[in-house]
Amino acid sequence: MLTRRTFAVAVIAAIAIPSLASAQATTPSAATIERQLDAAPRKKLRPNERVTIREFKRRPDLRRMARSIDIQSINFAFGSAAIAPSQYGKVEIIADALHRILRRDRGARILIEGHTDAVGSFESNQVLSERRAASLKRTLAGEFGVPAFALETVGYGEEFLLVQTQQENWRNRRVTLRRFDDFVR
């Protein structure tokens, strides 16, 4: 039986703490994604300092300098990399932003980084993050016509947690879009 005190605590918690569903449902607008990926990089590299794509993926210092945006709203089923058609509206927003960027700058290149939370083994999270990044690339290219040549993928598993916890946390299950054309040869 629900007491008045329990009910009051539940109501306060519901008001004070946003629900998981509403927190995950927020996708940045196409304009916000575009603005973030079009912003000036934190540092410009001289031509002789530029690296290969492979090296860029391995260097957190360079990735931190690149323009980026976290997308935490694409919901994957537990342990799955499939993007359900119910998520296509969110992917379409990303595609719209990327199409606009590529219309202005055909040399723009975007790295899709997959991330997981820390639940499960390091190895399984690594593989899952790679599969999720590849799945987003396939969906952007196959369903929404974003040129595949403009997209690279990488998975980081649980390596770069936003919330430092070994528990399940939806903020850590995300993709990051990172513009890298200013950093590679």
mmCIF file of N, CA and C in Angstrom, residues 41-88:
data_model
loop_
_atom_site.group_PDB
_atom_site.id
_atom_site.type_symbol
_atom_site.label_atom_id
_atom_site.label_comp_id
_atom_site.label_asym_id
_atom_site.label_seq_id
_atom_site.Cartn_x
_atom_site.Cartn_y
_atom_site.Cartn_z
ATOM 1 N N PRO A 41 37.796 24.422 -35.640
ATOM 2 C CA PRO A 41 38.438 23.430 -34.772
ATOM 3 C C PRO A 41 39.175 24.138 -33.637
ATOM 4 N N ARG A 42 39.358 23.435 -32.535
ATOM 5 C CA ARG A 42 40.031 24.038 -31.379
ATOM 6 C C ARG A 42 41.470 24.411 -31.693
ATOM 7 N N LYS A 43 42.056 23.716 -32.668
ATOM 8 C CA LYS A 43 43.412 24.027 -33.098
ATOM 9 C C LYS A 43 43.551 23.645 -34.558
ATOM 10 N N LYS A 44 44.230 24.465 -35.311
ATOM 11 C CA LYS A 44 44.520 24.159 -36.710
ATOM 12 C C LYS A 44 45.895 23.510 -36.778
ATOM 13 N N LEU A 45 45.981 22.417 -37.492
ATOM 14 C CA LEU A 45 47.272 21.767 -37.684
ATOM 15 C C LEU A 45 47.916 22.298 -38.955
ATOM 16 N N ARG A 46 49.224 22.470 -38.898
ATOM 17 C CA ARG A 46 49.963 22.812 -40.113
ATOM 18 C C ARG A 46 49.982 21.572 -40.997
ATOM 19 N N PRO A 47 50.127 21.753 -42.303
ATOM 20 C CA PRO A 47 50.097 20.593 -43.207
ATOM 21 C C PRO A 47 51.082 19.480 -42.811
ATOM 22 N N ASN A 48 52.249 19.839 -42.310
ATOM 23 C CA ASN A 48 53.231 18.811 -41.941
ATOM 24 C C ASN A 48 52.878 18.100 -40.628
ATOM 25 N N GLU A 49 51.885 18.592 -39.887
ATOM 26 C CA GLU A 49 51.451 17.962 -38.646
ATOM 27 C C GLU A 49 50.263 17.016 -38.846
ATOM 28 N N ARG A 50 49.680 17.046 -40.030
ATOM 29 C CA ARG A 50 48.499 16.220 -40.284
ATOM 30 C C ARG A 50 48.861 14.742 -40.252
ATOM 31 N N VAL A 51 47.880 13.929 -39.950
ATOM 32 C CA VAL A 51 48.100 12.494 -39.734
ATOM 33 C C VAL A 51 47.185 11.675 -40.644
ATOM 34 N N THR A 52 47.363 10.378 -40.612
ATOM 35 C CA THR A 52 46.467 9.487 -41.346
ATOM 36 C C THR A 52 45.163 9.342 -40.557
ATOM 37 N N ILE A 53 44.131 8.852 -41.215
ATOM 38 C CA ILE A 53 42.854 8.610 -40.526
ATOM 39 C C ILE A 53 43.072 7.620 -39.387
ATOM 40 N N ARG A 54 43.833 6.598 -39.660
ATOM 41 C CA ARG A 54 44.109 5.575 -38.638
ATOM 42 C C ARG A 54 44.755 6.189 -37.398
ATOM 43 N N GLU A 55 45.728 7.074 -37.612
ATOM 44 C CA GLU A 55 46.392 7.725 -36.481
ATOM 45 C C GLU A 55 45.443 8.667 -35.748
ATOM 46 N N PHE A 56 44.606 9.379 -36.506
ATOM 47 C CA PHE A 56 43.625 10.274 -35.879
ATOM 48 C C PHE A 56 42.718 9.491 -34.931
ATOM 49 N N LYS A 57 42.273 8.313 -35.358
ATOM 50 C CA LYS A 57 41.399 7.478 -34.533
ATOM 51 C C LYS A 57 42.081 7.038 -33.237
ATOM 52 N N ARG A 58 43.398 6.909 -33.273
ATOM 53 C CA ARG A 58 44.161 6.431 -32.112
ATOM 54 C C ARG A 58 44.634 7.531 -31.179
ATOM 55 N N ARG A 59 44.441 8.796 -31.573
ATOM 56 C CA ARG A 59 44.995 9.903 -30.776
ATOM 57 C C ARG A 59 43.907 10.754 -30.138
ATOM 58 N N PRO A 60 43.603 10.480 -28.863
ATOM 59 C CA PRO A 60 42.577 11.270 -28.165
ATOM 60 C C PRO A 60 42.900 12.763 -28.151
ATOM 61 N N ASP A 61 44.183 13.130 -28.120
ATOM 62 C CA ASP A 61 44.548 14.549 -28.098
ATOM 63 C C ASP A 61 44.080 15.259 -29.368
ATOM 64 N N LEU A 62 44.206 14.601 -30.512
ATOM 65 C CA LEU A 62 43.737 15.201 -31.764
ATOM 66 C C LEU A 62 42.218 15.200 -31.836
ATOM 67 N N ARG A 63 41.603 14.100 -31.414
ATOM 68 C CA ARG A 63 40.144 14.020 -31.462
ATOM 69 C C ARG A 63 39.497 15.091 -30.592
ATOM 70 N N ARG A 64 40.105 15.399 -29.450
ATOM 71 C CA ARG A 64 39.565 16.453 -28.568
ATOM 72 C C ARG A 64 39.611 17.825 -29.240
ATOM 73 N N MET A 65 40.538 18.025 -30.157
ATOM 74 C CA MET A 65 40.647 19.312 -30.851
ATOM 75 C C MET A 65 39.633 19.456 -31.982
ATOM 76 N N ALA A 66 39.086 18.349 -32.443
ATOM 77 C CA ALA A 66 38.173 18.367 -33.583
ATOM 78 C C ALA A 66 36.772 18.789 -33.156
ATOM 79 N N ARG A 67 36.021 19.296 -34.107
ATOM 80 C CA ARG A 67 34.622 19.663 -33.877
ATOM 81 C C ARG A 67 33.812 18.390 -33.689
ATOM 82 N N SER A 68 32.916 18.385 -32.693
ATOM 83 C CA SER A 68 32.177 17.153 -32.424
ATOM 84 C C SER A 68 30.850 17.431 -31.742
ATOM 85 N N ILE A 69 29.998 16.399 -31.754
ATOM 86 C CA ILE A 69 28.736 16.445 -31.027
ATOM 87 C C ILE A 69 28.358 15.023 -30.630
ATOM 88 N N ASP A 70 27.953 14.849 -29.376
ATOM 89 C CA ASP A 70 27.472 13.550 -28.889
ATOM 90 C C ASP A 70 25.998 13.416 -29.235
ATOM 91 N N ILE A 71 25.644 12.238 -29.722
ATOM 92 C CA ILE A 71 24.244 11.912 -30.010
ATOM 93 C C ILE A 71 23.877 10.750 -29.089
ATOM 94 N N GLN A 72 23.082 11.034 -28.082
ATOM 95 C CA GLN A 72 22.730 10.016 -27.097
ATOM 96 C C GLN A 72 21.315 9.484 -27.285
ATOM 97 N N SER A 73 20.653 9.914 -28.320
ATOM 98 C CA SER A 73 19.233 9.609 -28.429
ATOM 99 C C SER A 73 18.894 8.390 -29.272
ATOM 100 N N ILE A 74 19.840 7.844 -30.016
ATOM 101 C CA ILE A 74 19.530 6.659 -30.813
ATOM 102 C C ILE A 74 19.516 5.464 -29.871
ATOM 103 N N ASN A 75 18.370 4.840 -29.755
ATOM 104 C CA ASN A 75 18.196 3.746 -28.802
ATOM 105 C C ASN A 75 18.419 2.404 -29.486
ATOM 106 N N PHE A 76 19.416 1.690 -29.031
ATOM 107 C CA PHE A 76 19.691 0.342 -29.506
ATOM 108 C C PHE A 76 19.128 -0.637 -28.486
ATOM 109 N N ALA A 77 18.629 -1.760 -28.945
ATOM 110 C CA ALA A 77 18.219 -2.811 -28.019
ATOM 111 C C ALA A 77 19.467 -3.318 -27.304
ATOM 112 N N PHE A 78 19.293 -3.841 -26.092
ATOM 113 C CA PHE A 78 20.423 -4.321 -25.305
ATOM 114 C C PHE A 78 21.238 -5.320 -26.118
ATOM 115 N N GLY A 79 22.537 -5.081 -26.238
ATOM 116 C CA GLY A 79 23.448 -5.973 -26.939
ATOM 117 C C GLY A 79 23.295 -5.975 -28.445
ATOM 118 N N SER A 80 22.514 -5.050 -28.993
ATOM 119 C CA SER A 80 22.243 -5.033 -30.430
ATOM 120 C C SER A 80 22.871 -3.803 -31.080
ATOM 121 N N ALA A 81 23.214 -3.968 -32.356
ATOM 122 C CA ALA A 81 23.722 -2.845 -33.135
ATOM 123 C C ALA A 81 22.714 -2.386 -34.183
ATOM 124 N N ALA A 82 21.589 -3.069 -34.282
ATOM 125 C CA ALA A 82 20.578 -2.727 -35.288
ATOM 126 C C ALA A 82 19.885 -1.424 -34.932
ATOM 127 N N ILE A 83 19.678 -0.600 -35.946
ATOM 128 C CA ILE A 83 18.917 0.626 -35.766
ATOM 129 C C ILE A 83 17.498 0.331 -36.249
ATOM 130 N N ALA A 84 16.572 0.345 -35.337
ATOM 131 C CA ALA A 84 15.177 0.040 -35.667
ATOM 132 C C ALA A 84 14.581 1.158 -36.508
ATOM 133 N N PRO A 85 13.665 0.824 -37.405
ATOM 134 C CA PRO A 85 12.994 1.872 -38.187
ATOM 135 C C PRO A 85 12.349 2.952 -37.307
ATOM 136 N N SER A 86 11.991 2.616 -36.090
ATOM 137 C CA SER A 86 11.414 3.618 -35.179
ATOM 138 C C SER A 86 12.421 4.709 -34.827
ATOM 139 N N GLN A 87 13.698 4.464 -35.061
ATOM 140 C CA GLN A 87 14.751 5.433 -34.768
ATOM 141 C C GLN A 87 15.129 6.277 -35.990
ATOM 142 N N TYR A 88 14.538 5.971 -37.159
ATOM 143 C CA TYR A 88 14.921 6.637 -38.403
ATOM 144 C C TYR A 88 14.666 8.145 -38.382
#
